[in-house]
């Protein structure tokens, strides 16, 4: 292939000729440079070529030919830019008459596939730069169909182009008009109806096309203004109140004519109404504008004409729905009665109450503030609450506070924020309180070590997702894995042998921790009345917490019946020391002679009595569900829901689509994951409102 293509400064004519073709295997484009020197000698050289494999998806042959034409246009633009030649010196050839017809027509006539590619081609080359070539003289044919190497060496058409391109007397043919209906879009016929005020049509598209009464009335008003402008009338730049009122009257006449044709005919002819007419009891009449109104019985009142003689409107007409929707908006989304009173100030709609209820049920803004959030059915108690175990074997923990703590006694001593760590037994409801100086993981671990040292190791612990609890869980896990303990030896050995299993309740679900939340409330109840604003030192606070703990562990676990013989109810203190912690001391048994065997039997008997009371008296009080007693349907995948959360900004509502659901622990709740419409929010939520809409 020669590197010099014969271009000289004294050349009389330089042109680029491109050819394109397509087959079921590939489509190709090839460009030749035709140079005519000052002596009339013609040289044609191959400049560039490009091929592309057809897509796997089967498309028609004309579309493949069009894709080859796009490839040729881009190749000609690239070669002309490199050779610094104007695009007007380019000529394009194709053997497809359908492609030529597509290029000669307007792009908007064709389907999307053809229109996009025709637009791309015409942005580079004009349609008159394209011409038809026979398939036998098309060099791109071999590139699209393929050729063996032995045949390709002897194929002169590819190297030098068609023979007629070497003719010095060659003239580019003019493109003949070609037509085709292939890939043509179907024509859409739009019919516009101009309504005359004298003869209203039964149906007007403006009343059914728009969902706003104001917009529909203004559209009709502009149509009426256009009709009057044809007669030479002049109007201001804005719509006047008279024009808007006339437009509404046109819609009222059209709706009455479509719903009550026989009644209007009889009234125009001064004939009585049919006996089975639904508006017979309204005693209708026609006013000076030809609108049907009710006669009523308050003619002698001082109300306006519209109130004394309201306009009769059908129930199922779209204009009636627009009137009700407009009244609902003007009453600031008022209820059914307020909306009905506003409508009746001018209109009397047949079966207006049912229509108003239907319109209000479609108002999304009213639904957001009216409907109640979904609340799941109260679940069964987990096994950790109803299985016999020693005190604090299964424990829940939480924090209360903050509470001010003095550094030391005396005047002028500074105070700092302290907290109360609460541990509650999941079975016996025993409470243990510890003073904590900070919310750090180290502070909680210190309180936990003091708790374990006095109450024994815990098998399982439940808490919320506080960062200090998460940190404590990690520290304990490292403690068990490495065996390095900085606590007392016996406590570390017990923890290492048993291994405390930490459970976290689901996020944003405080109802899972109702047991320790109730303990925090009871602790605050006593402390608020005892402290009364007094600031204590850490030692004094620990003493007060120990006394409050004794009071809390002396409360009855259940309410005794009035006819109960045993006046000593079961308390959490019975499981700790054998009796309530704040009861008066019993008689002194120090000098009594009790053998060790009898003593052991006595203690076992007492413990068995406690657990029997716990099973028969306390456990049976947990049967009732005091709230969340109704089974409500849960949101299903694909439902449109409204997220109602306490931490959202005011007046902010997030719409979402339920995408997936995950069962919570013990199948107590469902955590729904939402993808919101107006924000990329993806998180679990606890409060949902299922919207009664399908889209």
Coordinates of C-alpha atoms in Angstrom, one line a residue, residues 179-509:
X179 CA -39.8 7.3 -0.8
X180 CA -40.5 4.6 1.7
X181 CA -43.0 3.9 4.5
X182 CA -40.6 1.5 6.3
X183 CA -40.0 2.5 9.9
X184 CA -42.5 5.4 9.6
X185 CA -44.3 6.4 12.8
X186 CA -48.1 6.3 12.8
X187 CA -49.6 9.7 12.4
X188 CA -51.5 11.0 15.4
X189 CA -54.6 13.0 14.6
X190 CA -55.7 15.5 17.2
X191 CA -59.2 16.9 17.1
X192 CA -59.8 20.3 18.7
X193 CA -63.3 21.4 19.5
X194 CA -64.2 25.0 19.9
X195 CA -67.2 25.4 22.2
X196 CA -69.8 28.1 21.5
X197 CA -71.5 29.6 24.6
X198 CA -74.9 29.4 22.9
X199 CA -74.8 25.6 22.2
X200 CA -72.7 23.8 24.8
X201 CA -71.4 20.4 24.0
X202 CA -72.2 17.4 26.1
X203 CA -68.6 16.7 26.9
X204 CA -65.7 19.2 27.0
X205 CA -62.2 17.9 27.2
X206 CA -61.0 20.7 29.5
X207 CA -63.3 19.4 32.3
X208 CA -61.9 15.8 32.1
X209 CA -58.3 16.7 31.2
X210 CA -57.5 18.8 34.2
X211 CA -57.7 18.0 37.9
X212 CA -58.0 21.6 39.1
X213 CA -61.1 23.7 38.7
X214 CA -59.2 26.9 38.5
X215 CA -57.0 25.6 35.6
X216 CA -60.0 24.1 33.7
X217 CA -62.0 27.3 34.0
X218 CA -59.1 29.4 32.8
X219 CA -58.5 27.1 29.8
X220 CA -62.1 27.4 28.7
X221 CA -62.0 31.2 29.3
X222 CA -59.1 31.5 26.9
X223 CA -60.9 29.4 24.3
X224 CA -64.0 31.6 24.6
X225 CA -61.8 34.7 24.3
X226 CA -60.2 33.3 21.1
X227 CA -63.7 32.8 19.6
X228 CA -64.6 36.4 20.4
X229 CA -61.3 37.8 19.1
X230 CA -62.1 36.3 15.7
X231 CA -65.1 38.6 15.7
X232 CA -62.9 41.7 16.3
X233 CA -63.4 42.1 20.1
X234 CA -60.5 43.4 22.2
X235 CA -59.6 42.2 25.7
X236 CA -57.1 43.1 28.5
X237 CA -54.0 41.1 29.0
X238 CA -55.5 39.2 31.9
X239 CA -58.7 37.2 32.4
X240 CA -61.5 39.2 34.0
X241 CA -63.9 37.9 36.6
X242 CA -66.7 38.1 34.1
X243 CA -64.8 35.9 31.6
X244 CA -64.0 33.3 34.4
X245 CA -67.7 33.3 35.5
X246 CA -68.9 32.8 31.9
X247 CA -66.4 29.9 31.4
X248 CA -67.8 28.2 34.5
X249 CA -71.3 28.7 33.3
X250 CA -70.4 26.9 30.1
X251 CA -69.1 23.9 32.0
X252 CA -72.3 23.9 34.2
X253 CA -74.5 23.9 31.1
X254 CA -72.5 21.1 29.5
X255 CA -72.7 18.9 32.6
X256 CA -76.5 19.5 33.1
X257 CA -77.1 18.8 29.4
X258 CA -75.3 15.5 29.6
X259 CA -77.0 14.4 32.9
X260 CA -80.5 15.8 32.6
X261 CA -81.4 16.1 28.9
X262 CA -85.1 15.3 29.3
X263 CA -85.5 17.6 32.3
X264 CA -83.9 20.5 30.3
X265 CA -86.1 19.8 27.3
X266 CA -89.3 19.8 29.4
X267 CA -88.3 23.0 31.2
X268 CA -87.5 24.8 27.9
X269 CA -91.0 23.7 26.6
X270 CA -92.7 24.6 29.9
X271 CA -93.7 21.0 30.4
X272 CA -93.8 19.1 33.7
X273 CA -90.9 16.9 34.6
X274 CA -91.1 13.1 34.4
X275 CA -92.5 11.5 37.5
X276 CA -89.4 9.3 37.9
X277 CA -86.9 12.2 37.6
X278 CA -84.4 12.3 40.5
X279 CA -84.7 16.1 40.7
X280 CA -88.4 16.3 40.8
X281 CA -88.5 17.1 44.5
X282 CA -86.1 20.0 43.9
X283 CA -88.6 21.9 41.8
X284 CA -86.0 23.0 39.2
X285 CA -86.3 26.1 37.0
X286 CA -84.1 27.8 34.4
X287 CA -82.6 31.1 35.2
X288 CA -81.9 33.9 32.8
X289 CA -78.6 32.2 31.7
X290 CA -80.4 28.9 31.0
X291 CA -78.9 27.2 34.0
X292 CA -81.1 24.8 36.0
X293 CA -81.5 25.8 39.7
X294 CA -83.6 24.6 42.6
X295 CA -86.5 26.7 43.7
X296 CA -86.2 26.0 47.5
X297 CA -88.3 27.4 50.3
X298 CA -86.1 30.2 51.6
X299 CA -87.1 32.8 49.0
X300 CA -87.9 35.4 51.6
X301 CA -84.6 35.1 53.5
X302 CA -81.8 37.7 53.2
X303 CA -79.3 35.3 51.7
X304 CA -77.7 35.7 48.3
X305 CA -79.3 34.4 45.1
X306 CA -76.9 31.4 44.9
X307 CA -77.8 30.3 48.4
X308 CA -81.6 30.6 47.9
X309 CA -81.5 28.9 44.5
X310 CA -78.3 26.7 44.2
X311 CA -77.3 25.3 40.9
X312 CA -78.2 21.6 40.4
X313 CA -75.2 19.4 39.5
X314 CA -75.0 15.7 38.7
X315 CA -73.2 13.3 40.9
X316 CA -70.9 11.5 38.5
X317 CA -69.7 14.4 36.3
X318 CA -66.1 15.4 36.4
X319 CA -67.0 19.0 36.9
X320 CA -68.8 18.1 40.1
X321 CA -65.6 16.4 41.3
X322 CA -63.6 19.5 40.5
X323 CA -66.0 21.6 42.4
X324 CA -65.8 19.4 45.5
X325 CA -62.0 19.3 45.3
X326 CA -61.8 23.1 45.0
X327 CA -64.1 23.5 48.0
X328 CA -62.0 21.0 50.0
X329 CA -58.9 23.1 49.2
X330 CA -60.5 26.4 49.9
X331 CA -61.7 25.2 53.4
X332 CA -58.0 24.3 54.1
X333 CA -58.7 20.6 53.8
X334 CA -61.8 20.7 55.9
X335 CA -63.8 17.6 56.8
X336 CA -66.9 16.3 55.0
X337 CA -69.3 18.6 56.8
X338 CA -67.3 21.8 56.3
X339 CA -66.8 20.9 52.6
X340 CA -70.5 20.1 52.2
X341 CA -71.5 23.5 53.7
X342 CA -69.1 25.4 51.4
X343 CA -70.4 23.5 48.3
X344 CA -74.0 24.1 49.2
X345 CA -73.4 27.9 49.3
X346 CA -73.7 27.8 45.4
X347 CA -74.3 24.2 44.2
X348 CA -76.6 21.4 45.0
X349 CA -74.9 18.2 44.0
X350 CA -77.0 15.0 43.8
X351 CA -75.7 12.6 46.5
X352 CA -73.1 15.1 47.5
X353 CA -72.1 13.3 50.8
X354 CA -71.0 10.2 49.1
X355 CA -69.1 12.2 46.4
X356 CA -67.4 14.3 49.1
X357 CA -66.3 11.2 51.1
X358 CA -64.9 9.7 47.9
X359 CA -62.9 12.9 47.1
X360 CA -61.6 13.2 50.6
X361 CA -60.5 9.6 50.6
X362 CA -58.2 10.3 47.7
X363 CA -56.6 13.4 49.3
X364 CA -53.0 12.3 50.2
X365 CA -52.4 15.3 52.5
X366 CA -55.4 14.5 54.6
X367 CA -54.4 10.8 54.7
X368 CA -51.0 11.8 56.0
X369 CA -52.4 13.5 59.1
X370 CA -55.5 11.4 59.6
X371 CA -54.5 7.8 59.3
X372 CA -52.9 6.1 62.3
X373 CA -49.6 4.3 62.1
X374 CA -49.4 0.6 62.0
X375 CA -48.8 -1.1 65.3
X376 CA -47.9 -4.8 65.4
X377 CA -49.7 -7.2 67.7
X378 CA -48.1 -7.6 71.1
X379 CA -45.8 -10.6 70.9
X380 CA -45.3 -13.4 73.4
X381 CA -42.7 -13.0 76.1
X382 CA -39.2 -14.4 75.2
X383 CA -38.0 -17.5 76.9
X384 CA -35.6 -15.5 79.0
X385 CA -38.5 -14.0 80.9
X386 CA -40.5 -17.2 81.6
X387 CA -37.7 -19.8 82.3
X388 CA -36.6 -20.5 85.9
X389 CA -33.1 -19.3 86.7
X390 CA -31.2 -17.8 89.6
X391 CA -31.3 -14.0 90.1
X392 CA -29.3 -12.0 87.5
X393 CA -28.4 -15.2 85.5
X394 CA -30.1 -13.4 82.6
X395 CA -29.9 -9.6 83.0
X396 CA -30.9 -6.5 81.2
X397 CA -29.0 -3.2 81.6
X398 CA -29.6 0.5 80.9
X399 CA -28.4 3.9 82.0
X400 CA -30.4 6.6 83.9
X401 CA -29.4 10.2 84.3
X402 CA -27.5 12.5 84.2
X403 CA -27.3 13.4 87.8
X404 CA -24.9 16.0 89.4
X405 CA -22.2 14.6 91.7
X406 CA -20.0 16.7 94.0
X407 CA -16.3 16.2 94.0
X408 CA -16.2 16.6 97.7
X409 CA -18.2 18.0 100.6
X410 CA -18.1 21.7 101.5
X411 CA -18.9 25.0 99.9
X412 CA -17.7 26.0 96.5
X413 CA -17.0 22.4 95.3
X414 CA -17.6 21.8 91.7
X415 CA -19.9 19.1 90.4
X416 CA -19.8 16.9 87.4
X417 CA -22.3 14.8 85.5
X418 CA -22.7 11.2 86.7
X419 CA -25.0 8.4 85.7
X420 CA -26.8 5.4 87.2
X421 CA -26.2 2.0 85.7
X422 CA -29.2 -0.3 86.2
X423 CA -29.2 -4.0 86.0
X424 CA -32.5 -5.9 86.2
X425 CA -33.0 -9.7 86.4
X426 CA -35.1 -10.9 83.4
X427 CA -36.8 -13.6 85.6
X428 CA -37.2 -12.2 89.1
X429 CA -37.2 -8.5 88.2
X430 CA -34.5 -7.9 90.9
X431 CA -32.8 -4.5 90.4
X432 CA -29.2 -3.6 91.0
X433 CA -28.0 0.0 90.9
X434 CA -24.5 1.3 90.4
X435 CA -23.2 4.9 90.3
X436 CA -21.1 5.6 87.2
X437 CA -18.9 8.7 86.7
X438 CA -19.0 8.7 82.9
X439 CA -20.6 7.1 79.8
X440 CA -17.4 5.6 78.6
X441 CA -16.8 1.9 78.0
X442 CA -14.3 1.9 80.9
X443 CA -16.9 3.4 83.3
X444 CA -19.5 0.8 82.4
X445 CA -17.0 -2.1 82.7
X446 CA -16.1 -0.9 86.2
X447 CA -19.7 -0.8 87.2
X448 CA -20.3 -4.2 85.6
X449 CA -17.4 -5.7 87.5
X450 CA -18.8 -4.4 90.8
X451 CA -22.2 -5.8 89.9
X452 CA -20.8 -9.3 89.0
X453 CA -18.6 -9.3 92.1
X454 CA -21.7 -9.0 94.3
X455 CA -24.4 -10.7 92.2
X456 CA -22.5 -13.4 90.4
X457 CA -21.7 -14.0 86.8
X458 CA -24.3 -13.4 84.1
X459 CA -25.0 -15.9 81.3
X460 CA -26.8 -13.5 79.0
X461 CA -27.1 -9.7 79.0
X462 CA -29.6 -7.6 77.0
X463 CA -29.2 -3.9 76.3
X464 CA -29.9 -1.3 73.6
X465 CA -27.4 -0.2 71.0
X466 CA -25.6 2.4 73.0
X467 CA -22.0 2.9 72.1
X468 CA -20.8 2.2 75.6
X469 CA -22.6 -1.1 75.6
X470 CA -21.2 -2.0 72.3
X471 CA -17.8 -1.2 73.5
X472 CA -18.3 -3.2 76.7
X473 CA -19.4 -6.2 74.6
X474 CA -16.2 -6.0 72.5
X475 CA -14.0 -5.7 75.6
X476 CA -15.7 -8.7 77.2
X477 CA -15.2 -10.7 74.0
X478 CA -11.5 -9.9 74.0
X479 CA -11.4 -10.7 77.7
X480 CA -12.8 -14.2 77.0
X481 CA -10.7 -14.9 74.0
X482 CA -7.3 -13.8 75.4
X483 CA -7.9 -14.9 79.0
X484 CA -6.5 -11.6 80.3
X485 CA -8.6 -10.3 83.2
X486 CA -7.9 -7.2 85.3
X487 CA -10.9 -7.9 87.6
X488 CA -10.9 -10.1 90.7
X489 CA -9.6 -13.6 90.1
X490 CA -12.7 -15.5 91.0
X491 CA -14.9 -13.2 88.9
X492 CA -12.5 -13.5 85.9
X493 CA -12.5 -17.3 86.2
X494 CA -16.3 -17.4 86.3
X495 CA -16.6 -15.2 83.3
X496 CA -14.0 -17.1 81.4
X497 CA -15.6 -20.5 82.2
X498 CA -19.2 -19.5 81.4
X499 CA -18.8 -16.7 78.9
X500 CA -21.4 -13.9 79.0
X501 CA -23.4 -13.7 75.8
X502 CA -24.4 -10.1 75.0
X503 CA -27.7 -9.4 73.0
X504 CA -28.6 -6.1 71.5
X505 CA -32.3 -5.2 70.9
X506 CA -33.2 -4.0 67.3
X507 CA -32.5 -0.4 66.6
X508 CA -35.3 2.1 67.1
X509 CA -37.4 -0.5 69.0

